[in-house]
XYZ file of C-alpha atoms in Angstrom:
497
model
C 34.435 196.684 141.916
C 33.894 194.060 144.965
C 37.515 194.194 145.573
C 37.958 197.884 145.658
C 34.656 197.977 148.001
C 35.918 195.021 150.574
C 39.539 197.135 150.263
C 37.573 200.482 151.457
C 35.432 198.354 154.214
C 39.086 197.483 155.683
C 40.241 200.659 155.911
C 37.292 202.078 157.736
C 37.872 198.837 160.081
C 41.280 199.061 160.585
C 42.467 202.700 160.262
C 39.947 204.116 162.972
C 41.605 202.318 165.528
C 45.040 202.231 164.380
C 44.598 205.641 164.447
C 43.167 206.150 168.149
C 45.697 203.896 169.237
C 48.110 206.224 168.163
C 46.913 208.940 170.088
C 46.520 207.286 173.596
C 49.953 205.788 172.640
C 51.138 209.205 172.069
C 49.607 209.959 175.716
C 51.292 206.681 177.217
C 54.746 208.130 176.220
C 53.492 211.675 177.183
C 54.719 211.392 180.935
C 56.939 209.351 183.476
C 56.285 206.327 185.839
C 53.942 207.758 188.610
C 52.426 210.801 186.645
C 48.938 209.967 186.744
C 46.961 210.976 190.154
C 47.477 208.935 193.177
C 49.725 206.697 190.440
C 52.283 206.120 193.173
C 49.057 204.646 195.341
C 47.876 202.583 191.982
C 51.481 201.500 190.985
C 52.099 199.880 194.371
C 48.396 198.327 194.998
C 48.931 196.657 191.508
C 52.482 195.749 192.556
C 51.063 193.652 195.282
C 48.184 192.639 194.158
C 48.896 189.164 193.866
C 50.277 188.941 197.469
C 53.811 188.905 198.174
C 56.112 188.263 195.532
C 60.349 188.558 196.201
C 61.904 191.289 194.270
C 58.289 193.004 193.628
C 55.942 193.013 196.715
C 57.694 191.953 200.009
C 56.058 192.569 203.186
C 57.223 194.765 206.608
C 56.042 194.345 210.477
C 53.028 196.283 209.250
C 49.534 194.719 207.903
C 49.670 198.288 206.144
C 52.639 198.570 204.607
C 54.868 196.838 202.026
C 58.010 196.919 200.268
C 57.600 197.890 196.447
C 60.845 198.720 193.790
C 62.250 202.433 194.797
C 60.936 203.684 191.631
C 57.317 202.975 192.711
C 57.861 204.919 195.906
C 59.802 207.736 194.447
C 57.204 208.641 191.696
C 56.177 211.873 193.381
C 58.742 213.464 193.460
C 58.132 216.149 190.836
C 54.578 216.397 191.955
C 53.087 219.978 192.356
C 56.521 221.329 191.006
C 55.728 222.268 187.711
C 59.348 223.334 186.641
C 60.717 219.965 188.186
C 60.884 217.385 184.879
C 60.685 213.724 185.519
C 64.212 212.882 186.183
C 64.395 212.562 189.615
C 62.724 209.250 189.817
C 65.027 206.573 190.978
C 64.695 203.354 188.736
C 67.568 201.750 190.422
C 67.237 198.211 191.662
C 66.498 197.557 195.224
C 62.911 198.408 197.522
C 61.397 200.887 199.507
C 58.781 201.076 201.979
C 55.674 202.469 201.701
C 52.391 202.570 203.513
C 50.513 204.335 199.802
C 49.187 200.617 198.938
C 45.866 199.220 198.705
C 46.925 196.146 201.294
C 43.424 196.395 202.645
C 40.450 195.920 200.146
C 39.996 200.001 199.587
C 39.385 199.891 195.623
C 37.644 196.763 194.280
C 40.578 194.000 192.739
C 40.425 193.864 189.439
C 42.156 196.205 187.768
C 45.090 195.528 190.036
C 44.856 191.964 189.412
C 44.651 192.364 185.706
C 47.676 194.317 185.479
C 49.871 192.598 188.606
C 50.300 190.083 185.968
C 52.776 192.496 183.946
C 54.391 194.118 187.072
C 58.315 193.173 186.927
C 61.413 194.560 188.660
C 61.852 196.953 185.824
C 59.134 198.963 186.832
C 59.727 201.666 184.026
C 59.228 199.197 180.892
C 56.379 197.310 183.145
C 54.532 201.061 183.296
C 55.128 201.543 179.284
C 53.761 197.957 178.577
C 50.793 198.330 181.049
C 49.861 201.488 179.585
C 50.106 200.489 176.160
C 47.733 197.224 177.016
C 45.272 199.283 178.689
C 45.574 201.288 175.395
C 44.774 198.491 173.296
C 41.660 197.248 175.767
C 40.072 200.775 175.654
C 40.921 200.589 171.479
C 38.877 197.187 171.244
C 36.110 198.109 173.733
C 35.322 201.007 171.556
C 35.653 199.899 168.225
C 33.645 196.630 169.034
C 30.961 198.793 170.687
C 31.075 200.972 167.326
C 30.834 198.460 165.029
C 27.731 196.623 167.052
C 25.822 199.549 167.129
C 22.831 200.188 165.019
C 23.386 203.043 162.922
C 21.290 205.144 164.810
C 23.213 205.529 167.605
C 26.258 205.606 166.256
C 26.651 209.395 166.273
C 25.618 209.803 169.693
C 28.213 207.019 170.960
C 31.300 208.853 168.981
C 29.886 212.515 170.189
C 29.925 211.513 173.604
C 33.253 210.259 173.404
C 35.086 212.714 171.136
C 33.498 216.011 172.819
C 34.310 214.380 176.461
C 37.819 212.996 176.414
C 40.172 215.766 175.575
C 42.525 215.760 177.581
C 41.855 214.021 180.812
C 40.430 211.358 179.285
C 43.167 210.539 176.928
C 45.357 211.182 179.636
C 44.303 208.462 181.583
C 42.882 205.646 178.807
C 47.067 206.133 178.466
C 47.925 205.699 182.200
C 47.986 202.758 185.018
C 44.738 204.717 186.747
C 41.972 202.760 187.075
C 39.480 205.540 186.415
C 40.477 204.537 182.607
C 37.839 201.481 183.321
C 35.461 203.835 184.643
C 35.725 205.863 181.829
C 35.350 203.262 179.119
C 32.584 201.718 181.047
C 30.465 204.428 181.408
C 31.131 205.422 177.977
C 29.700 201.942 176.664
C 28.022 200.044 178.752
C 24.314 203.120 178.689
C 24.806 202.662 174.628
C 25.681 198.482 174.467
C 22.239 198.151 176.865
C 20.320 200.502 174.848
C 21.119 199.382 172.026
C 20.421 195.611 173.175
C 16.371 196.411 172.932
C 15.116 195.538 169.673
C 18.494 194.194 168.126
C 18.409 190.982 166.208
C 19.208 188.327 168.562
C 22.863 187.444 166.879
C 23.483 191.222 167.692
C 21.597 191.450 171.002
C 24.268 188.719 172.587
C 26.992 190.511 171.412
C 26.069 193.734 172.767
C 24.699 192.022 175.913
C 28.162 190.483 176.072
C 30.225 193.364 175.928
C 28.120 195.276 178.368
C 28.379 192.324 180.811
C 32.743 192.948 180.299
C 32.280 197.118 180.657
C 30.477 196.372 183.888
C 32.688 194.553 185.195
C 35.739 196.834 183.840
C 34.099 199.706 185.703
C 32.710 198.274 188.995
C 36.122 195.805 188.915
C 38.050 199.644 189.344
C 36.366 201.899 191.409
C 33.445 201.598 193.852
C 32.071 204.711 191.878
C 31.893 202.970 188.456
C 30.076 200.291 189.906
C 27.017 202.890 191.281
C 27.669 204.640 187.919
C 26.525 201.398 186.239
C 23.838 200.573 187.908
C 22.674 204.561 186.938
C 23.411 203.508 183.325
C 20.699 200.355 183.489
C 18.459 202.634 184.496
C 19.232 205.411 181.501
C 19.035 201.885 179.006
C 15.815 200.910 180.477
C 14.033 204.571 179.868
C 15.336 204.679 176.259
C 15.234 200.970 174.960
C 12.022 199.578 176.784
C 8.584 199.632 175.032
C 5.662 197.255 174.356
C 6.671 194.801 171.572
C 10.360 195.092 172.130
C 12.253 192.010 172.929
C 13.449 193.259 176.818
C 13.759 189.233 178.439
C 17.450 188.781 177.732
C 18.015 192.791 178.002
C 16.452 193.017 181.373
C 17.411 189.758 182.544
C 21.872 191.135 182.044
C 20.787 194.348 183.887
C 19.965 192.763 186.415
C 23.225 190.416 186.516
C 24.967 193.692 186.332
C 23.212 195.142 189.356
C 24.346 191.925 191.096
C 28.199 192.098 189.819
C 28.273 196.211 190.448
C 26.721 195.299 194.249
C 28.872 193.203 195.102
C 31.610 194.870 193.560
C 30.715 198.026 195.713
C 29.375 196.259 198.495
C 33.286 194.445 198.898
C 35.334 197.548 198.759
C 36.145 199.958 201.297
C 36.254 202.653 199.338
C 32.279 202.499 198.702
C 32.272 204.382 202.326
C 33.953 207.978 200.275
C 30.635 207.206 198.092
C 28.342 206.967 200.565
C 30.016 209.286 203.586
C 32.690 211.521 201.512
C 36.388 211.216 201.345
C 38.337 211.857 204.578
C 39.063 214.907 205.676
C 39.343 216.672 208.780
C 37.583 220.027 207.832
C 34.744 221.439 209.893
C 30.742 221.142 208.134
C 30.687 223.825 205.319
C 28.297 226.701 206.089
C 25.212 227.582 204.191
C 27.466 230.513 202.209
C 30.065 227.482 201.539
C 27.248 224.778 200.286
C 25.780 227.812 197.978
C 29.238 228.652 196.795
C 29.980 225.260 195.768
C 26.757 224.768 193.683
C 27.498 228.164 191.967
C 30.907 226.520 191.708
C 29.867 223.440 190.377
C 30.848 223.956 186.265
C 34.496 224.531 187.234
C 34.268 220.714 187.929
C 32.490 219.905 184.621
C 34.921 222.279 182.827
C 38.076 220.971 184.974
C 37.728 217.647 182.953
C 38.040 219.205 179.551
C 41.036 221.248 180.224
C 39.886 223.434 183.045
C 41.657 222.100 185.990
C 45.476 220.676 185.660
C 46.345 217.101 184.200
C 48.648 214.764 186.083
C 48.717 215.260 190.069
C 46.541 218.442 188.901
C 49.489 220.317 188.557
C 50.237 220.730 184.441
C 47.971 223.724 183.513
C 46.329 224.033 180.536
C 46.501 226.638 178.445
C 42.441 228.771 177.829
C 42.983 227.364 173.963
C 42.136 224.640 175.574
C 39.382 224.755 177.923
C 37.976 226.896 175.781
C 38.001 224.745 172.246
C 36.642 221.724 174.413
C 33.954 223.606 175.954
C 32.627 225.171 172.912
C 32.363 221.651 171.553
C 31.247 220.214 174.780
C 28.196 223.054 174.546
C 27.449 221.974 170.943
C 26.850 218.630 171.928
C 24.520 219.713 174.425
C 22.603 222.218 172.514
C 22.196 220.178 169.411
C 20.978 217.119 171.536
C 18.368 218.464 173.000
C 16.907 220.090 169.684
C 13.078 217.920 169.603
C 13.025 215.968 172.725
C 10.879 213.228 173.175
C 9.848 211.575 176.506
C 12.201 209.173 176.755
C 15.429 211.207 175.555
C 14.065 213.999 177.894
C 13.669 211.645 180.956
C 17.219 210.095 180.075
C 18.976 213.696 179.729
C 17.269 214.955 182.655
C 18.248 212.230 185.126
C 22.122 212.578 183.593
C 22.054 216.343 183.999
C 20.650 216.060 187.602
C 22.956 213.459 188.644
C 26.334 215.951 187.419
C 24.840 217.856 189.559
C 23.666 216.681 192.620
C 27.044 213.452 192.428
C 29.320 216.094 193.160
C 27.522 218.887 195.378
C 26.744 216.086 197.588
C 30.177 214.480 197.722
C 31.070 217.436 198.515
C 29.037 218.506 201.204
C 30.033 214.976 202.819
C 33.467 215.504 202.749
C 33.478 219.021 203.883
C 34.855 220.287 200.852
C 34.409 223.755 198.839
C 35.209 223.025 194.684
C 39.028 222.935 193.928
C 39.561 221.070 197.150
C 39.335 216.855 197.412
C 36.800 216.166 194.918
C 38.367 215.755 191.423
C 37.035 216.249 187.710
C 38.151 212.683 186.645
C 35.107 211.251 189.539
C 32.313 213.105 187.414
C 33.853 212.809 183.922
C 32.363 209.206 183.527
C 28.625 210.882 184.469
C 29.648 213.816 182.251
C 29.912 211.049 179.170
C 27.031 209.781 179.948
C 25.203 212.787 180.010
C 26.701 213.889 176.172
C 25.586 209.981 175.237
C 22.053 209.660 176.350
C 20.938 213.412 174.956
C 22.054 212.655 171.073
C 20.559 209.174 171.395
C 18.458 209.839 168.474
C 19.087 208.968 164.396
C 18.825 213.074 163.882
C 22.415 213.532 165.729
C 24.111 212.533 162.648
C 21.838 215.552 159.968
C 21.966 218.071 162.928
C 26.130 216.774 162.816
C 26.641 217.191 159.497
C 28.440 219.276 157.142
C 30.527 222.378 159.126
C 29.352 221.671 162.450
C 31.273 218.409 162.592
C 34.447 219.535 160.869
C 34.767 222.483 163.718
C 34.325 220.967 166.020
C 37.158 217.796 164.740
C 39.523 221.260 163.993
C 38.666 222.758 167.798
C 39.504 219.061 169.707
C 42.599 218.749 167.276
C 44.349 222.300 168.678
C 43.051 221.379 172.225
C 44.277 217.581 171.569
C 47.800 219.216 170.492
C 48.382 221.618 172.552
C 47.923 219.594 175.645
C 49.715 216.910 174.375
C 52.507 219.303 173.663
C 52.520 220.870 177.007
C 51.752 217.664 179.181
C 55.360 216.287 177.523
C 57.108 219.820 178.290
C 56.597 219.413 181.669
C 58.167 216.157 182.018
C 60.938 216.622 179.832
C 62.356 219.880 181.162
C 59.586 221.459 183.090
C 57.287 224.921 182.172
C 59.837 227.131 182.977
C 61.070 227.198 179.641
C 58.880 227.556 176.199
C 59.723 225.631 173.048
C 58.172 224.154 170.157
C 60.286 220.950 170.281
C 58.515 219.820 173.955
C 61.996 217.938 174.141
C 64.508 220.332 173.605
C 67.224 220.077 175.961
C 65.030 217.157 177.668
C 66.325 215.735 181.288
C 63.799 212.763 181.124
C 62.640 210.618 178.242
C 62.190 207.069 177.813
C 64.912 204.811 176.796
C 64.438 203.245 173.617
C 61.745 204.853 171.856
C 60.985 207.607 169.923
C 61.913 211.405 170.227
C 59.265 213.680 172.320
C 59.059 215.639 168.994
C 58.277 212.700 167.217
C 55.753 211.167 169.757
C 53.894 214.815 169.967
C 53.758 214.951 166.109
C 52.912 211.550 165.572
C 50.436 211.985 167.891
C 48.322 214.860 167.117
C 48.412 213.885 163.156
C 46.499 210.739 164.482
C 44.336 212.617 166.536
C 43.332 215.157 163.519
C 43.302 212.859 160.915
C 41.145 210.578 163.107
C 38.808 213.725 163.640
C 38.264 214.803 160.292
C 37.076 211.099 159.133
C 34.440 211.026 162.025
C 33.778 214.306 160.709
C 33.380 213.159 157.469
C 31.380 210.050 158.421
C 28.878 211.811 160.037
C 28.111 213.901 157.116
C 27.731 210.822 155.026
C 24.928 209.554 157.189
C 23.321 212.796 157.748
C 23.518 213.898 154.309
C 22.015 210.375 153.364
C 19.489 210.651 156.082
C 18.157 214.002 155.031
C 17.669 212.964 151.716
C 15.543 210.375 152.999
C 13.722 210.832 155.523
C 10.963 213.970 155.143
C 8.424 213.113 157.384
C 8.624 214.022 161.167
C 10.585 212.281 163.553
C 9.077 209.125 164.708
C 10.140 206.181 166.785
C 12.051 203.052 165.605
C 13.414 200.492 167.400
C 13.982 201.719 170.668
C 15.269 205.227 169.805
C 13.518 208.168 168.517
C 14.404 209.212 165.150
């Protein structure tokens, strides 16, 4: 009997992740070198991001330029042509100029850093490893923040991720784009905090430690990610805080994190697109163009769950979906806020303001109407959040259970396929052409690895399958927890409930 319990433990350890790693592998392989936004930008900043290096990052008579390999350079050129596969990028030996590079401070260093240290000449197999490392980071972030968790918030940590990430977020945990740090910070360093207050201290260091590494992920990446975690602090504070609660060592990391995401932002140019907009030459928007853009604002909400384009923006999704994601996306939400409390109210409020006024006000500073400069992928860490903080409650997993959960795994497992499919259609061949193999007649595929067909199948079976046991999980504990608990909701250990 022990060893047939220890033997299930291990497969709830091990398969989980095994299983998600599958999927953002499947994503990895899903596209060429360069098909990520801006990767051409990203590919050369990381390129050079430990100075100049013969054969990988040679410098020109410009402070803003450098020489990077050709196929670096030549990554866009099947951007915004949808029926244009992925063939035309020139992996041949030898370098090219180019002035995309970050050879000025714009995004913070570390990510580039991290990953310079696996940039080679063979850019192509360098892409394929870096992806599949930054795979394996955003595997053990999550699993470790899963695992440290109190039960309690367990649900509301896996709903925030699993009704947020399909498909740009799988897109890019799978890429060389360093919003994947923003992503997996936001997603776990509100919950790791949170969770921190009241914890037995053998559990409070180790969530205090791996909030202390998702800061630093996120404000290490993007100028954004660090404002986005100080915002998080604050959302841990309002739900973890109260009299007789351990908060010394909780507060006292917050405020190291403030420090590390200041400087962080303080340090990189591109904290100015926070603070003044991104550049662009348009006139002011007009009263009729600011109200527009607030009626507007959902399509940006919507746009990271299917509604806008992956890649450069320019794959379309088809409604299946947009639409399976956004029914989930709306459970989420509407279960969530079933009985809130002060604290879970305050929390959700603040995260639903801040989706909204983070983007009308980028916006308005960069002269922009929605579907023009500002991007779903900047918001989708706030959106996260927003899913996170609402279901931070023990009720998530009864008001989860039974046929709720198991829709909503078989909604995200069409939208998960279906994207996947089409996302490796329009590398392979382009969308000009329909098939169920997504590499029938293919013109680009990687060398050495498995067949699109097999990737896409491989895949979504890891995506479902990985679905249906969260599913099933969540049943467990809310079946168990209705059994149980009969009196109202009251508060325990930092969280209602």
């Amino acid at each position: 009997m022990p060893r047939s319990i220890n033997r299930s433990r291990l497969l709830k350890l091990l398969v989980p992740p095994a299983l998600l790693f599958g999927v953002i592998l499947a994503w990895a392989l899903s596209s060429p070198v360069g098909s990520s936004p801006d990767d051409d930008f990203h590919l050369a900043s990381i390129w050079c991001a430990q100075g100049e290096r013969e054969g990988l990052c040679e410098g020109t008579n410009s402070d803003a330029s450098r020489e990077v390999p050709s196929a670096i350079s030549s990554a866009r050129c099947y951007t915004y042509l949808v029926d244009q596969s992925g063939a035309c990028v020139d992996l041949g030996e030898g370098l090219q100029r180019t002035e995309r590079v970050d050879a000025t401070g714009v995004y913070p260093p570390v990510f580039y850093a991290f990953f310079s240290a696996f940039s080679t000449p063979d850019v192509a197999t360098s892409v394929l490893v870096m992806r599949a490392i930054n795979g394996l980071i955003a595997v053990a972030l999550v699993t470790t923040t899963f695992w440290l968790l109190p039960q309690r918030l367990r649900t509301a940590f896996a709903v925030s991720l699993a009704a947020s990430l399909v498909p740009l977020g799988l897109f890019l945990l799978g890429s060389t784009n360093p919003s994947s740090w923003a992503l997996l910070s936001a997603a776990t360093l509100w919950v790791t905090l949170t969770a921190s207050y009241g914890s037995s201290p053998r559990r409070r260091w180790a969530l205090l430690g791996v909030s202390l590494v998702a800061a630093t992920m996120g404000a290490g990446a993007r100028a954004d990610a660090a404002a986005f975690a100080v915002f998080a602090v604050m959302l841990a504070a309002i739900l973890g805080w109260r009299r007789g609660v351990r908060w010394l060592a909780p507060a006292a990391t917050s405020l190291v994190i403030v420090v590390i995401s200041l400087l962080f932002y303080l340090g990189a140019d591109q904290s100015a697109s926070v603070v003044n907009g991104l550049q662009n030459e348009d006139p002011p928007l007009t009263a009729a163009q600011h109200v527009s853009n607030l009626l507007e604002l959902p399509s940006l909400w919507v746009g990271a769950i299917g509604g806008w384009g992956l890649g450069w923006l320019d794959t379309p999704m088809p409604s299946v979906v947009w639409v399976s994601t956004t029914v989930v996306m709306g459970a989420a939400v509407f279960l969530a806020i079933r009985g809130l409390r002060l604290r879970r109210g305050l929390a959700t409020a603040f995260a639903g303001a801040a989706l909204v006024v983070v983007p009308f006000v980028l916006l308005a500073q960069t002269n922009a109407v929605v579907g023009l400069q500002v991007q779903p992928r900047y918001i989708l860490p706030l959106l996260i959040i927003l899913l996170g903080v609402s279901a931070a409650t023990a009720r998530s997993s009864e008001w989860w259970a039974g046929g709720r959960a198991y829709l909503a795994a078989a909604l995200l497992t069409v939208a998960t396929a279906v994207s996947l499919h089409i996302n490796i259609r329009r590398y392979t061949t382009g969308l000009e052409d329909a098939a169920v193999d997504p590499g029938a007649d293919a013109e680009w595929w990687w060398s050495g690895v498995a067949s699109p067909l097999t990737v896409w199948i491989i895949g979504s079976v890891c995506a479902a399958t990985l679905l249906i046991f969260l599913a099933w999980q969540v049943g467990r504990v809310g079946e168990t927890a209705t059994r149980t608990v009969s009196l109202p909701e009251e508060r325990t250990q930092g969280v209602e409930r």
